[in-house]
Each structure stands twice: as C-alpha cells, then as structure tokens.
C-alpha cells in the first residue's frame, strides 16, 4: 500500500533518489562486510586501491543503477573519487531518510484511518448490543473494513425490522385484550341481569323463565365463540393447530350447512338462499375446520348485513377446484380496509361504540385454515352494495378418480 501511495503521490526525481539511496545502502553494507574481513574502508581515510576488484564491481553496479534512473550520467565507474563516494553516501543517506519519512507519514495516515473506522464500528457494535437501532453504519474506503461495515449494517437493518414487527405484535395483543374486554362485557352483563331476574322472581311464569334461559344460552354461545377464536389463533401462532383430514363430498356438506344458516338468517330478520350443484365434489379437508371458515363468513354476512337483507351461498367447479361463494347486500367494505381484512386483530369498525361484536381474529384464522387446505380465500366489496367472499379448494382423488 505504501509503494502504491508513493507511485501516485511522489514525483519522479525523489522517487528515483529514494531507490538509488536503497541501492547505495546495499553497497555500503557490502563495504562494511569487507571491513569486517580486515579490509580498511574508513570514509575519512579511504584508500580505493585496497578495495581492489570489489570497488570496481560495486562502483560499476551503483553507477549503472544511477544511470538507469538518470543520475550522474557522465561519470565512469572506474573514475570514482573519494569526494564522489562521499557525495554518493550523502545521497544515499538523504534517500534513506526520505523513504523512512514517507513510510512514517503513510503509516500514520493509514493507521489513523483504520483506527477511526474501528472506533466507529466499536460504537456501532455497542449500539447494537444496547438495542439502539436508529442509526446508520456508513461505508469506508478500506475494502476489508468496508465489507465489515456493510455486514454490520445488514445486521442492524434486520434487527430493526424484527424490533418493529415485535412492537406491532405487542400493540396488536394489547388491542386484542381491549377488544375482548369490550366484547365479553356485553354478554356477561346480559347473563348476569337475566340470572338476577330469575333469582328475584321477576320471571314468575314458565314462559318468562324459558325466555330468560334462551337469552342466557345465546349469550353464552357468543362468549364461547370469542374464546374459540382466541384458542384457534393461539394454536395458529404457535404452529400447533391440529387437523384431521379426510375425503369430504362438498355437495351434501354445503347443503347441510345451508339449512343451518337459513335458520340463523331467519332469526336475524334476513333471507338466505343456496345454490349447490348436484354431483360429487371431493376435497381433502378437516370438516370441523372447514365449517369454522364457513361459519365465520356467514356470521360476518349477518353482522354487517342490512336489516331485512339477503345472504346467498353458492358453489361451482372451476379449474380442477371448487369455488364457494358467500355474498350479502350489506354496507360493504371500503377499499382502504379491504386490503387489511385478513390481518390479525383488524376490524373495519374501529370505533368501540359499534354494536358489532368481534375480536378481528376471524378472517385471519380463516386464511390460515384455508391455506392449510392448499386453497385460497379472498373478498370483493363495494361500499353500499355488499360483500362477496370466495373460497377455493382443490378437488382431490377418491378411489383412484381425479376430478
């Protein structure tokens, strides 16, 4: 790195002098070796005749080297005088000092850059350790340290994304607790009031007692549904949702559910119709989980439908699969909310004064169940016109026959 820096920053003459100084230093080292062998080589009292052939060879090498770089172009090696050799020694000393100074300068600058970069990376590592992720690790000029900086920045970004996701999940769980507190309060209050009415003798006839008990039973079903939602979603989050798959003929399955849903719609002052084609439509499914999905879709159609509105259940074969549709003519869903209806804890009616119960978990659970059946679920809606929910399930083999 130092030589590359020298090539880019030093002019030609000092560079040549530095190289020449190195060569002269090597020659002087040879002279010192000769002295150690008993040859007199004192610079102050130098006798060139005592050097003999070594002098001529060293001088020829040095002068030839200097001539290669354009120094002392006109003097022969055999004509070296003591004064010329002294000048040569001074040049060698100056070149050595120049090289040493440049090396010290380059080393100082490189060390400063490396130290500053390492301090920056140390601060970044301390921030990551302490959970401080709102900063950015910039790149540096040194390639190796730049790769380390990029790796730490990638780690920081992943940690920040994880922290944001965890914060969102924590907020959703807090919202869930608030929703459950609100949604459970209504049926509990109603059950408590009707039980007190029975205890106080207000329901003093068999008809009133039966009416009170029917209300208590219906409210307990609402509570059971909320608890089931929570249980299903907890199993889904933990990856512990259990399935019992089997071949299911969807024709009879949907017709039986249609009769049940028709009664639910009638009790809520709505009409229900179903169009289930004849024939065998075999899918591999968990009956209970699949009923859970359709229950939720029909329940949403009832909750968000208009008084006296209509709900329809239909099915048709499409591209080696069965498409089930649940539609209503209710108030519909806004385009902004439509993209989030399958998110956990999401509710289109964010105002807690709404009379529509729910935890916002239903459609999230439905999507997880349908995907476990290798199917798809989606919604289309227009505000003021109604909503249509679609459920696609692939048709499967039964006794070697592929639908």
XYZ file of N, CA, C and O in Angstrom, residues 250-267 270-276 290-291 294-295 298 302 311-315 324-326:
156
model
N -68.382 -32.281 -0.924
C -68.804 -30.930 -0.580
C -70.270 -30.675 -0.883
O -70.861 -29.753 -0.308
N -70.901 -31.445 -1.779
C -72.317 -31.224 -2.072
C -73.188 -31.403 -0.843
O -73.841 -30.442 -0.389
N -73.252 -32.608 -0.257
C -74.046 -32.797 0.960
C -73.563 -31.929 2.117
O -74.376 -31.448 2.915
N -72.264 -31.724 2.210
C -71.713 -30.923 3.300
C -72.257 -29.492 3.253
O -72.703 -28.929 4.271
N -72.248 -28.876 2.077
C -72.729 -27.499 1.943
C -74.245 -27.412 2.086
O -74.775 -26.442 2.635
N -74.967 -28.406 1.597
C -76.436 -28.370 1.727
C -76.851 -28.472 3.192
O -77.799 -27.777 3.624
N -76.158 -29.296 3.960
C -76.481 -29.390 5.393
C -76.196 -28.064 6.107
O -76.989 -27.610 6.940
N -75.078 -27.459 5.769
C -74.773 -26.167 6.380
C -75.771 -25.098 5.941
O -76.130 -24.205 6.727
N -76.237 -25.181 4.691
C -77.208 -24.206 4.207
C -78.483 -24.214 5.024
O -79.063 -23.151 5.307
N -78.937 -25.388 5.414
C -80.144 -25.459 6.238
C -79.914 -24.808 7.604
O -80.790 -24.121 8.137
N -78.747 -25.021 8.163
C -78.431 -24.403 9.463
C -78.343 -22.888 9.332
O -78.867 -22.138 10.179
N -77.694 -22.418 8.277
C -77.539 -20.980 8.096
C -78.875 -20.299 7.782
O -79.083 -19.128 8.122
N -79.765 -21.006 7.145
C -81.064 -20.430 6.838
C -81.816 -20.075 8.123
O -82.447 -19.021 8.211
N -81.711 -20.928 9.109
C -82.371 -20.644 10.380
C -81.711 -19.468 11.085
O -82.398 -18.609 11.659
N -80.379 -19.378 11.036
C -79.677 -18.241 11.648
C -80.092 -16.931 10.987
O -80.319 -15.918 11.667
N -80.185 -16.943 9.651
C -80.578 -15.720 8.950
C -82.015 -15.329 9.294
O -82.319 -14.141 9.482
N -82.905 -16.301 9.395
C -84.298 -16.004 9.734
C -84.396 -15.373 11.117
O -85.154 -14.414 11.318
N -83.627 -15.874 12.078
C -83.668 -15.305 13.414
C -83.162 -13.869 13.458
O -83.535 -13.102 14.347
N -83.284 -11.824 8.234
C -82.689 -11.792 6.901
C -83.115 -13.035 6.131
O -83.550 -14.026 6.720
N -82.967 -12.979 4.812
C -83.288 -14.133 3.973
C -82.006 -14.832 3.556
O -80.941 -14.205 3.431
N -82.124 -16.141 3.335
C -80.960 -16.938 2.962
C -81.331 -17.840 1.799
O -82.410 -18.452 1.788
N -80.435 -17.939 0.831
C -80.637 -18.832 -0.315
C -79.332 -19.549 -0.615
O -78.247 -19.032 -0.333
N -79.443 -20.739 -1.175
C -78.243 -21.512 -1.511
C -78.434 -22.164 -2.874
O -79.534 -22.581 -3.233
N -77.340 -22.250 -3.622
C -77.315 -22.896 -4.928
C -76.110 -23.831 -4.967
O -75.006 -23.428 -5.313
N -76.334 -25.060 -4.591
C -75.271 -26.060 -4.553
C -75.529 -27.059 -5.663
O -76.578 -27.708 -5.694
N -63.185 -26.646 8.290
C -63.847 -26.060 7.124
C -65.186 -25.441 7.521
O -65.559 -24.362 7.031
N -65.908 -26.081 8.419
C -67.146 -25.499 8.925
C -66.863 -24.206 9.687
O -67.640 -23.242 9.621
N -66.614 -21.411 7.079
C -67.910 -21.009 6.533
C -68.777 -20.357 7.605
O -69.536 -19.414 7.318
N -68.686 -20.822 8.843
C -69.425 -20.172 9.932
C -69.021 -18.711 10.063
O -69.868 -17.835 10.264
N -70.449 -16.628 7.067
C -71.886 -16.380 7.214
C -72.132 -15.419 8.376
O -72.983 -14.515 8.302
N -74.092 -11.803 8.320
C -75.217 -11.444 9.191
C -74.908 -10.163 9.957
O -75.749 -9.253 10.055
N -78.684 -13.048 2.133
C -77.405 -13.758 2.135
C -77.541 -14.943 1.192
O -78.562 -15.632 1.194
N -76.500 -15.198 0.402
C -76.531 -16.293 -0.566
C -75.281 -17.137 -0.441
O -74.172 -16.610 -0.261
N -75.463 -18.465 -0.548
C -74.362 -19.421 -0.543
C -74.407 -20.193 -1.852
O -75.448 -20.746 -2.213
N -73.317 -20.231 -2.577
C -73.283 -20.933 -3.859
C -71.925 -21.603 -4.041
O -70.963 -21.294 -3.333
N -71.886 -22.525 -5.016
C -70.647 -23.237 -5.315
C -70.633 -23.615 -6.784
O -71.686 -23.858 -7.388
N -66.436 -21.713 -3.620
C -67.603 -21.478 -2.766
C -67.717 -19.973 -2.543
O -66.719 -19.302 -2.245
N -68.925 -19.445 -2.679
C -69.133 -18.009 -2.563
C -70.208 -17.712 -1.529
O -71.275 -18.329 -1.529
N -69.915 -16.758 -0.646
C -70.880 -16.242 0.325
C -71.029 -14.755 0.049
O -70.047 -14.013 0.100
